[in-house]
Short mmCIF file of C-alpha atoms in Angstrom, two decimals:
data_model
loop_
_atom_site.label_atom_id
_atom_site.label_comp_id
_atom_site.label_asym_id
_atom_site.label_seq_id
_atom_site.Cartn_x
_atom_site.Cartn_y
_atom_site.Cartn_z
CA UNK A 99 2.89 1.26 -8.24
CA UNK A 100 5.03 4.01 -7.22
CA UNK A 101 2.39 6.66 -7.94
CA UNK A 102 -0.16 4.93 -6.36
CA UNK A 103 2.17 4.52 -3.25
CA UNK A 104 2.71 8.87 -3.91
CA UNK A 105 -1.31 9.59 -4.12
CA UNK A 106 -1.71 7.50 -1.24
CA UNK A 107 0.56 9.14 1.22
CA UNK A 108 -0.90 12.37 -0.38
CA UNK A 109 -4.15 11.72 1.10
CA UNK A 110 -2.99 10.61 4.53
CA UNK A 111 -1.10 13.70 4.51
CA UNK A 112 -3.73 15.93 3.60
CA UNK A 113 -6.00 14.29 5.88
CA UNK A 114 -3.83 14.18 9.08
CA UNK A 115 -2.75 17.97 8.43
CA UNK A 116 -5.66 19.58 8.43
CA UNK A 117 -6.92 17.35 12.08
CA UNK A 118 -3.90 18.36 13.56
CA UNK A 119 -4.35 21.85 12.87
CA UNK A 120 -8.07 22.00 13.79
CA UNK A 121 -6.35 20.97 17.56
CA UNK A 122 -4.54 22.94 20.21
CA UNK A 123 -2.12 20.90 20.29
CA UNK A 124 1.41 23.85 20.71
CA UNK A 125 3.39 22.34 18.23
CA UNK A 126 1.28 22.08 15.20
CA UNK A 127 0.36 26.13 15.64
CA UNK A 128 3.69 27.18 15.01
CA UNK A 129 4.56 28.49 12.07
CA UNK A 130 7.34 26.59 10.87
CA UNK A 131 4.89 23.07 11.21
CA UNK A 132 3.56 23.17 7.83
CA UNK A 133 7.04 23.80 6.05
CA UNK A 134 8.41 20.64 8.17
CA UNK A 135 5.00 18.48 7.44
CA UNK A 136 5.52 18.93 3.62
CA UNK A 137 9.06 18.98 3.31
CA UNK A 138 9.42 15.55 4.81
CA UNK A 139 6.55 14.56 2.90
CA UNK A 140 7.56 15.99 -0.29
CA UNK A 141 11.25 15.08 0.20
CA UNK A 142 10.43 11.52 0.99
CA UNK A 143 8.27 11.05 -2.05
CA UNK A 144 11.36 12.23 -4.68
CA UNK A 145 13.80 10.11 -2.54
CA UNK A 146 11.20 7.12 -3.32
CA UNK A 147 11.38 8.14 -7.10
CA UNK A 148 15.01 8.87 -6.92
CA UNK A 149 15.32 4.90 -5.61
CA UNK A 150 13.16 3.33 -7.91
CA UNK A 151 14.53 5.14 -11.07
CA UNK A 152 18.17 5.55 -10.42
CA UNK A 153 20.92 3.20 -9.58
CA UNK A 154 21.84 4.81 -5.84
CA UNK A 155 23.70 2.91 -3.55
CA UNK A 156 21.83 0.39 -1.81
CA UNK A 157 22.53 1.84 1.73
CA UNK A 158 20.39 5.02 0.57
CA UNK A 159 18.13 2.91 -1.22
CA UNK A 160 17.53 1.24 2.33
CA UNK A 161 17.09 4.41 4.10
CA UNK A 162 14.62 5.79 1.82
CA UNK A 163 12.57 2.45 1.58
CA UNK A 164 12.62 2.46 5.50
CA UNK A 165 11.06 5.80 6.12
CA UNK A 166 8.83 5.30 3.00
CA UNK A 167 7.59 1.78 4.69
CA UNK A 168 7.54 2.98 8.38
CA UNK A 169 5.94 7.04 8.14
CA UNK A 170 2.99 4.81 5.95
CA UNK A 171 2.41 2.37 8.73
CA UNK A 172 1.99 5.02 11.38
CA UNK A 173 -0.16 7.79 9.22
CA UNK A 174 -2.44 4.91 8.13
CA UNK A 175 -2.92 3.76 12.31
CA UNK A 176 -3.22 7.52 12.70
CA UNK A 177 -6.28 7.72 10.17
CA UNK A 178 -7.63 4.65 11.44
CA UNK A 179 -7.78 7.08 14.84
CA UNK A 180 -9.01 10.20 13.01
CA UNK A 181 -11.76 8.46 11.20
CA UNK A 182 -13.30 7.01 14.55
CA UNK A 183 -13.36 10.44 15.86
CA UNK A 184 -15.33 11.74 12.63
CA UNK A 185 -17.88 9.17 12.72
CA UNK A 186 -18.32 10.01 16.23
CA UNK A 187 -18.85 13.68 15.40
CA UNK A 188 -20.74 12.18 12.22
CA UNK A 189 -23.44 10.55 14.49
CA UNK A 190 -23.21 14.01 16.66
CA UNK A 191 -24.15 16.02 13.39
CA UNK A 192 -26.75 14.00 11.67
CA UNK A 193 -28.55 13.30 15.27
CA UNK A 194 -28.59 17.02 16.05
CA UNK A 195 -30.30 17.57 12.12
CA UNK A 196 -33.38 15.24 12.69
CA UNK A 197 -34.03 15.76 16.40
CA UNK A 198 -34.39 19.68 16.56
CA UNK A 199 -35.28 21.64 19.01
CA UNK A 200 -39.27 21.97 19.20
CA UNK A 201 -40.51 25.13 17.85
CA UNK A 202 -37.38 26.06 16.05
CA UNK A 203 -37.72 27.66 12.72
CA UNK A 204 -35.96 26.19 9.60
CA UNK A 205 -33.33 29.12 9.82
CA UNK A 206 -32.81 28.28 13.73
CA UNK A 207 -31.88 24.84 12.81
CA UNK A 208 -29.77 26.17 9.94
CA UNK A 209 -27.56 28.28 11.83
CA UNK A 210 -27.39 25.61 14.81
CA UNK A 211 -25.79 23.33 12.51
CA UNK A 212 -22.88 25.39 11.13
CA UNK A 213 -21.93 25.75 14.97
CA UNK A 214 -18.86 23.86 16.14
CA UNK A 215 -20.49 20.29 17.66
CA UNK A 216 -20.62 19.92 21.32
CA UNK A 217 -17.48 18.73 23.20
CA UNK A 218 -17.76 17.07 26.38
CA UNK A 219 -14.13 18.71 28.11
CA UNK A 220 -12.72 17.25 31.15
CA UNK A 221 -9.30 18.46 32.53
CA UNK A 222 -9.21 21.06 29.78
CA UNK A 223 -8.80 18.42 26.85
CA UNK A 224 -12.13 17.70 24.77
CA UNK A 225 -13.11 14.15 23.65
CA UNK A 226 -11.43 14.86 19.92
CA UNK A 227 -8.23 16.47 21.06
CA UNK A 228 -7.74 13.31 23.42
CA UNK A 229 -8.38 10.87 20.15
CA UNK A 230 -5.37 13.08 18.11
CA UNK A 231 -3.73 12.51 21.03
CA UNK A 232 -3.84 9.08 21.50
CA UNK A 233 -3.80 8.67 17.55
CA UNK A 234 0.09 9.92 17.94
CA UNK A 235 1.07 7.69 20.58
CA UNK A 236 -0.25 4.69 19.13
CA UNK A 237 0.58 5.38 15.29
CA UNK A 238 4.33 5.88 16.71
CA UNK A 239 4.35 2.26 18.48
CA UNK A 240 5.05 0.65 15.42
CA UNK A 241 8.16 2.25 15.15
CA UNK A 242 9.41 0.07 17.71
CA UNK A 243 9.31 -3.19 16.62
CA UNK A 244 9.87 -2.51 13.07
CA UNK A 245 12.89 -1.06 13.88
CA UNK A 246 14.28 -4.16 15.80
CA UNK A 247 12.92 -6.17 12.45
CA UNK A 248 15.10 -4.02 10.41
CA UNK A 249 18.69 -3.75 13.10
CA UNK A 250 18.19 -7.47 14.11
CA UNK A 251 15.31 -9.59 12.07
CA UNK A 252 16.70 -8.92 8.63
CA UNK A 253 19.71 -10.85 8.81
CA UNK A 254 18.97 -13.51 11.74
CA UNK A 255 19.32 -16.88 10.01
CA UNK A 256 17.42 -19.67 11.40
CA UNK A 257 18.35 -23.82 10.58
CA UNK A 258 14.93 -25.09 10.19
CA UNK A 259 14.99 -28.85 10.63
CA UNK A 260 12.55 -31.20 8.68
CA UNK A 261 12.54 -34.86 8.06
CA UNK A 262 11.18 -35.91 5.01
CA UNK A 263 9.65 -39.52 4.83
CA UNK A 264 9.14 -41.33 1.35
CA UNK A 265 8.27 -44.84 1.03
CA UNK A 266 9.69 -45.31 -2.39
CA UNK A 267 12.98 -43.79 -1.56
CA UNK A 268 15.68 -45.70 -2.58
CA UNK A 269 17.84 -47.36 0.01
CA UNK A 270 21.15 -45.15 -1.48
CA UNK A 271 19.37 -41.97 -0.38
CA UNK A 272 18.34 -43.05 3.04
CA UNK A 273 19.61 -40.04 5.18
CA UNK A 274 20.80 -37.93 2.11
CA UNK A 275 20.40 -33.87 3.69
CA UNK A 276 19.16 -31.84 1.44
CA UNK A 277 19.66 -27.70 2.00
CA UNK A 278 17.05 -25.64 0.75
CA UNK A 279 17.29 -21.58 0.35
CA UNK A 280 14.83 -19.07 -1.79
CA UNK A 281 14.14 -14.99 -2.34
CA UNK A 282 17.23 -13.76 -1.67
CA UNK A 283 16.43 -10.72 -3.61
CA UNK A 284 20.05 -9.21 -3.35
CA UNK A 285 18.86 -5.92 -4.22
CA UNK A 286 17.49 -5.02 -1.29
CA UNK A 287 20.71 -6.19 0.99
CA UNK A 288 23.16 -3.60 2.55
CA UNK A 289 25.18 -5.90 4.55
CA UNK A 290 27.84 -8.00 3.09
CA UNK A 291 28.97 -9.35 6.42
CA UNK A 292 25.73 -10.35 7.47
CA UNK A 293 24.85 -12.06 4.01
CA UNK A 294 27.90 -13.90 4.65
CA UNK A 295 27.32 -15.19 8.04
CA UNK A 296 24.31 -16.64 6.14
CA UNK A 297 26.12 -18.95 3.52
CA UNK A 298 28.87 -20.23 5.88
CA UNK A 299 25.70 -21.03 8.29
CA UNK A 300 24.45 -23.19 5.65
CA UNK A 301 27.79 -24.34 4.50
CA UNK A 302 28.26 -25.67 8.20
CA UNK A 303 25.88 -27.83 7.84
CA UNK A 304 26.89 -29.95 5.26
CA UNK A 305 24.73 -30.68 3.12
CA UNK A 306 24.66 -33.16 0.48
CA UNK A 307 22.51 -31.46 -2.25
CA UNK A 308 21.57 -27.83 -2.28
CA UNK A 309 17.98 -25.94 -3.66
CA UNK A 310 17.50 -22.39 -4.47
CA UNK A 311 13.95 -21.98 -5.39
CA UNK A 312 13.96 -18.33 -7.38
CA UNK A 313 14.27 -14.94 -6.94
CA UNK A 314 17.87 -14.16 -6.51
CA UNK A 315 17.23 -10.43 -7.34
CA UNK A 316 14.51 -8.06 -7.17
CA UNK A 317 14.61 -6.25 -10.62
CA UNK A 318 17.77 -6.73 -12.87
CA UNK A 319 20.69 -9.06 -13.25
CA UNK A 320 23.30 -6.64 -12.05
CA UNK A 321 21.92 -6.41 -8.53
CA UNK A 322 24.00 -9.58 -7.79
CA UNK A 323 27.21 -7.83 -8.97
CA UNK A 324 28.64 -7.28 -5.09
CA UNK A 325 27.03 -10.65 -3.86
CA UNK A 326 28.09 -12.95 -6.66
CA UNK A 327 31.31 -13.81 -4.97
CA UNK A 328 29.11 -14.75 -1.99
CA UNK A 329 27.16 -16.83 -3.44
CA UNK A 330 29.51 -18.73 -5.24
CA UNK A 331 30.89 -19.86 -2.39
CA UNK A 332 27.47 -22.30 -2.20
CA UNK A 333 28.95 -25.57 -3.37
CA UNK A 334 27.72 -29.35 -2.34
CA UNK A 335 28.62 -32.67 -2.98
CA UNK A 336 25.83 -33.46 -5.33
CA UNK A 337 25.31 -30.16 -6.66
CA UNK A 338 23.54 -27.02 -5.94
CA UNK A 339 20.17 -26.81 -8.59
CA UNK A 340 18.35 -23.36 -8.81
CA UNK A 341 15.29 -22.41 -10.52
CA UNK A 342 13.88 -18.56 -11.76
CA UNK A 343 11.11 -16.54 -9.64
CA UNK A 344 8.81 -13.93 -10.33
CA UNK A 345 10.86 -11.21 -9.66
CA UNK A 346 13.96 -12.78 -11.98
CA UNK A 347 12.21 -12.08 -15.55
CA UNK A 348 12.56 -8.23 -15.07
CA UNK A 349 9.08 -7.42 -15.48
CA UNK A 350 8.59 -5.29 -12.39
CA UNK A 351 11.08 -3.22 -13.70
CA UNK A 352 10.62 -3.49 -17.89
CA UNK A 353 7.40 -4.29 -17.67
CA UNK A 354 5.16 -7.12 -19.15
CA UNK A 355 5.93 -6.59 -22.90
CA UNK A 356 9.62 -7.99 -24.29
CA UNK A 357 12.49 -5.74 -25.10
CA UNK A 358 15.89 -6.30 -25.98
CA UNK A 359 16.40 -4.95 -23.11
CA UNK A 360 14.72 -7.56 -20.68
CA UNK A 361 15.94 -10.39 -22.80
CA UNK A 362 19.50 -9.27 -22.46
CA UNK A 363 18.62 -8.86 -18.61
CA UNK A 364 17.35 -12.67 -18.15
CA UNK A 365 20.36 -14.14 -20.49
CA UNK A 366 22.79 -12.06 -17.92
CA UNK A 367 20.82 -13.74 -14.93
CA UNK A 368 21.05 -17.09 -16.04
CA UNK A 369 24.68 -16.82 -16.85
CA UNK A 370 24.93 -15.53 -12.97
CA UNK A 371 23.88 -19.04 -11.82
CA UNK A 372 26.01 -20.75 -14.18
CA UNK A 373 29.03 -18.31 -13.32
CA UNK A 374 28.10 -19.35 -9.49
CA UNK A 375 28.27 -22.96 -10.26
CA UNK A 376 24.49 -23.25 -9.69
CA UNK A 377 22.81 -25.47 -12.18
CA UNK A 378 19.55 -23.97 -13.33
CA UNK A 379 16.75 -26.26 -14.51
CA UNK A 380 14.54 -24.53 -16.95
CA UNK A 381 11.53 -26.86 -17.18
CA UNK A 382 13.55 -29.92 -17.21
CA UNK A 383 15.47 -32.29 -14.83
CA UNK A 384 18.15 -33.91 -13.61
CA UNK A 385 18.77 -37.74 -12.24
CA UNK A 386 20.68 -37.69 -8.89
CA UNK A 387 22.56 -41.00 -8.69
CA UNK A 388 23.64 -42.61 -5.60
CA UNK A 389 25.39 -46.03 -5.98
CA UNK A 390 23.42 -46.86 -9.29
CA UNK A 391 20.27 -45.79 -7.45
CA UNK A 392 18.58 -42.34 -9.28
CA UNK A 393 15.74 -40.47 -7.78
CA UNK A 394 14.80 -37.00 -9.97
CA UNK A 395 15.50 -33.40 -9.20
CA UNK A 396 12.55 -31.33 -11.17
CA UNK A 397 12.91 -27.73 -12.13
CA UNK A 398 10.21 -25.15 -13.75
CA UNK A 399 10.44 -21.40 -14.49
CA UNK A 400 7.93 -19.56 -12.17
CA UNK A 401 4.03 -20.34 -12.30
CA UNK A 402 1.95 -18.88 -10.33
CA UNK A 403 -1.96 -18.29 -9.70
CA UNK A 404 -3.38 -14.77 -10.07
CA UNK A 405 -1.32 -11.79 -11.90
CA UNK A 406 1.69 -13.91 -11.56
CA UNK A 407 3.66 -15.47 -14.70
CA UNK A 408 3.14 -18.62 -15.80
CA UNK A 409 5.94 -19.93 -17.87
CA UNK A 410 6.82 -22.73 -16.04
CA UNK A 411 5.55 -26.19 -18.29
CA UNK A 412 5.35 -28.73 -15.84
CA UNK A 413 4.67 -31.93 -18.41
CA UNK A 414 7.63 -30.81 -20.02
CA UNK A 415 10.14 -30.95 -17.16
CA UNK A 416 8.77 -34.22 -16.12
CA UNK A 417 9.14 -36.06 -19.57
CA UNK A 418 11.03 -39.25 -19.34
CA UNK A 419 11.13 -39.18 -15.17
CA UNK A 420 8.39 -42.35 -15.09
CA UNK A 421 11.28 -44.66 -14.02
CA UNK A 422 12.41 -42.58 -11.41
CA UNK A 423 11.03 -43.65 -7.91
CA UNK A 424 11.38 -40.05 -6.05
CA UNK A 425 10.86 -36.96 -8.14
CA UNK A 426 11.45 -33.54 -5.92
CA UNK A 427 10.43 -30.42 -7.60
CA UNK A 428 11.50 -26.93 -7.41
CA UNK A 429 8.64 -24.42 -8.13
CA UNK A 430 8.83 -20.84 -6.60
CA UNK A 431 5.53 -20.08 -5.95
CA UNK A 432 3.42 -22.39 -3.39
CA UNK A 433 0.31 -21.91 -5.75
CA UNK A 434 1.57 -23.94 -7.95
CA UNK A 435 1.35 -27.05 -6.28
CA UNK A 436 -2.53 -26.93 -6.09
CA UNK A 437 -3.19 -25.80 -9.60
CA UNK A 438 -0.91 -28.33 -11.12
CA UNK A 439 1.48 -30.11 -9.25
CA UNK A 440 -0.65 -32.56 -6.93
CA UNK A 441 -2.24 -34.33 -10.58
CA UNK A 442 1.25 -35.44 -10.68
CA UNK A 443 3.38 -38.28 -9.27
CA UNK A 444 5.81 -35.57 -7.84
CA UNK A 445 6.51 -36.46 -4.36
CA UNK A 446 7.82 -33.30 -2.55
CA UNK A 447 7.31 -29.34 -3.80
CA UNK A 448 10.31 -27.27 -2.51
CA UNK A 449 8.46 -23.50 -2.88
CA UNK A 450 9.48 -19.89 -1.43
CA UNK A 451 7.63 -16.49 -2.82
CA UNK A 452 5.34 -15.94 0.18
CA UNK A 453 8.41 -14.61 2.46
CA UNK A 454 5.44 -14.82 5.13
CA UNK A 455 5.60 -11.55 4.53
CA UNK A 456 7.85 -10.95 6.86
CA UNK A 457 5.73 -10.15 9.93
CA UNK A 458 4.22 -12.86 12.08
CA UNK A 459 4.73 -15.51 14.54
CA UNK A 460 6.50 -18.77 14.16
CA UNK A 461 7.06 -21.33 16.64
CA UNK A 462 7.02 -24.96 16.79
CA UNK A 463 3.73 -25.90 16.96
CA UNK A 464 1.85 -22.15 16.00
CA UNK A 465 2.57 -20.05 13.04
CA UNK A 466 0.15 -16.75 11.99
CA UNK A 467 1.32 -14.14 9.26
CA UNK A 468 -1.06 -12.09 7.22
CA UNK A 469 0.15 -14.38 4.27
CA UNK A 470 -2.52 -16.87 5.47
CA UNK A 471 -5.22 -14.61 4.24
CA UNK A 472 -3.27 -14.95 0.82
CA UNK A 473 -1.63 -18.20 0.15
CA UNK A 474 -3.18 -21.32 1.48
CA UNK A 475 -0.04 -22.78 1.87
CA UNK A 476 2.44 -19.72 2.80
CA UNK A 477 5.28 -21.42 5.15
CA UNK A 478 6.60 -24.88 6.78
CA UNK A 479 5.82 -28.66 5.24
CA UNK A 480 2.07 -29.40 3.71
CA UNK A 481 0.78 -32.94 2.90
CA UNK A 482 -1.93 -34.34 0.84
CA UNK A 483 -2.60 -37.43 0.57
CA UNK A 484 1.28 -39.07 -0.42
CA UNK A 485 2.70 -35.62 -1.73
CA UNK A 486 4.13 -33.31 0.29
CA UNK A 487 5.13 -29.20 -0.13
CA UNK A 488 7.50 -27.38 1.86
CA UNK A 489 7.64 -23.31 1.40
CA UNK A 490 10.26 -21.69 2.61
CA UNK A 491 9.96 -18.23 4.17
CA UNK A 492 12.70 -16.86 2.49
CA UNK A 493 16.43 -15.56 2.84
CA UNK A 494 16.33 -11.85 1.58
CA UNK A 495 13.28 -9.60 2.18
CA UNK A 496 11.96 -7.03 0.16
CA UNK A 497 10.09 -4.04 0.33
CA UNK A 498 10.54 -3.67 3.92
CA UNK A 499 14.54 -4.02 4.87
CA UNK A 500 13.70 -6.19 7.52
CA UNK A 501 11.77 -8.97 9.56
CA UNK A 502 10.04 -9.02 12.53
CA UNK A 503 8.60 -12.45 13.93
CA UNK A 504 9.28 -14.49 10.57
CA UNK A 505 12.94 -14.73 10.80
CA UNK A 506 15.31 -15.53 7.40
CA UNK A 507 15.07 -19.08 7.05
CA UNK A 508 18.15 -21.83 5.63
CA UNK A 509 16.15 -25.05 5.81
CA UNK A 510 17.78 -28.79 6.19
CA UNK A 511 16.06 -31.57 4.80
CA UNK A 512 16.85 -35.40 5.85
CA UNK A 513 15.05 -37.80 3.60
CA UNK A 514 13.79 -41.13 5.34
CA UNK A 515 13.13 -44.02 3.00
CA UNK A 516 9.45 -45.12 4.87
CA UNK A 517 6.25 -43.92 6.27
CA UNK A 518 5.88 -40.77 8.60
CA UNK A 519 5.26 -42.59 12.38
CA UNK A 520 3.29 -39.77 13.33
CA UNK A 521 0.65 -40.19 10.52
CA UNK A 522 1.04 -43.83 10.23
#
């Protein structure tokens, strides 16, 4: 992945380059452009290797990862730009080489074609010049917003509300809140404060039971070693039940084969959520009990459509829960509950993984992220028939240090024993 992401912001530097310098635009004529065009280009690309290779702080790892993330959003607009203005001069060129002239000779048509194409000039800027242009302006709005996603959006914790209505609930759990949380990905954080705020938010609310549904780091076990003491402070009444993501196994970072290495790595994980007090359910369950009334809490390791693992075993984790009335299931990826989990009798998915990528809009009655186009079911509560699916949009982020439209989310669950009165 990281050479791919070097190759391709090779070619949109290559490619930009050489359209800027074909303009007369002042600044790109001088003679110390090129030398600040590849230097940034060149110095960004070993500060992306630098981050990805070596343990740096996570404040420079930020900084890189922001200038890697936002220079690629505005060069690939820019091309978008540059490659309407070659088609246009495209169309120019191949319409000039099969409607010639009339009596021109071969050589005539020859040496018309290696002429510079025709621009139409008005106000002393031609057509292309005024698509580079534009091309800068709009390749540099981005900047904008996704700079507000990264000061503001990263860290600004929303309480989601959702009532959660099950007819077989038993009358013990009626009203029980349940607090749901996923992705925190603690490598990517550089603000202990704000990471804070978060927990006591949640804390505030009181809940009775708590979910984390996977990926509480993005590569390796130590990444939680300044935010364990956070973390810990996560405690409910009922317990606090946690179950492994994609990113938790280590194999974006030791790859797909096993190691020593990458075992040692998950064992030091796993200790993390039992050092935090968090109990982690590794295909199996537990029975919460409320005044002699049970209902089950169902964990699996990560499954997931596509390239994603699949070690989660689902029949395993529900063996011996037939007795239960309520079984609520904690699966990390939302895929899951469509290949497997709705040929079950589990009554409510809790799911995270899509982070709705962290660009969109979400209101109350209208959500749109590009994670539609991805995951059928990528953020808020699905329903099929009886069973229901919640994804949550996340706490951390990753990739991008920030979020712009899809805001962190700490959800609060109620559970209702009965039928939805909307639907009924």
């Amino acid at each position: 992945m990281l050479i791919f992401n070097a190759i391709l912001l090779l070619v949109f530097d290559f490619y930009i380059f050489f359209a800027l310098r074909a303009t007369k635009i002042k600044i790109v004529q001088k003679k110390w452009f090129p030398l600040a065009w590849w230097g940034y280009s060149i110095g960004l690309l070993i500060g992306l290797y630098i981050s990805a290779k070596f343990n740096i702080p996570l404040s420079y790892r930020s900084i890189i990862l922001v200038a890697f993330f936002m220079t690629a959003v505005s060069k690939f607009i820019f091309i978008i730009i540059l490659l309407i203005d070659d088609i246009r001069r495209g169309g120019i060129w191949i319409s000039r080489l099969f409607q010639p002239k009339k009596g021109a000779s071969l050589s005539k048509r020859i040496d018309e074609l290696a002429e510079p194409l025709p621009e139409s000039a008005k106000d002393g800027i031609t057509r292309s010049e005024f698509l580079t242009k534009s091309g800068i302006l709009v390749a540099s709005l981005p900047i904008f917003p996704l700079s507000w996603g990264i000061i503001s959006g990263g860290y600004d914790y929303q309480i989601r509300r959702q009532k959660l209505y099950l007819p077989n609930l038993p009358s013990s759990f009626h009203g029980m809140r349940i607090a749901q949380i996923s992705d925190v990905h603690s490598g990517s954080f550089y603000n202990k404060k704000a990471v804070l705020g978060g927990v006591e938010m949640l804390l505030n609310e009181k809940p009775d039971t708590i979910f984390f549904t996977g990926d509480l780091v993005n590569n390796v076990a130590s990444e939680m070693r300044d935010y364990q003491d956070i973390f810990s402070k996560i405690k409910a009444d009922l317990g606090v039940f946690s179950v492994l993501g994609n990113h938790d196994y280590g194999d974006y970072y030791y790859g797909k084969e096993d190691s020593p290495a990458k075992r040692k790595n998950l064992n030091d994980l796993i200790k993390t959520h039992a050092v935090m007090g968090w109990d982690l359910l590794m295909d199996e369950h537990r029975a919460l009990k409320v005044n002699n009334e049970e209902i089950a809490v169902v964990g699996v390791q990560n499954w997931g459509t596509g390239r994603f693992p699949k070690k989660g075993d689902l029949n395993k984790a529900l063996k011996d829960t037939q007795e239960l009335p309520v079984k609520l299931l904690l699966s990390h990826d939302p895929s899951h509950w469509r290949a497997q989990v709705l040929n079950t009798d589990v009554d409510v998915m809790f799911a995270g993984h899509t982070h709705g990528m962290q660009f969109g809009v979400r209101g109350e009655h209208f959500q749109w992220s590009p994670a539609k186009y991805i995951y059928k079911e990528w953020a808020g509560m699905y329903e099929e028939e009886n069973q229901k699916l919640y994804v949550n949009v996340g706490y951390g982020f990753l990739g991008y240090p920030g979020r712009v439209g899809i805001l962190p989310e700490i959800t609060i669950f109620e559970l209702i024993k009965g039928t939805d009165p909307v639907r009924s």
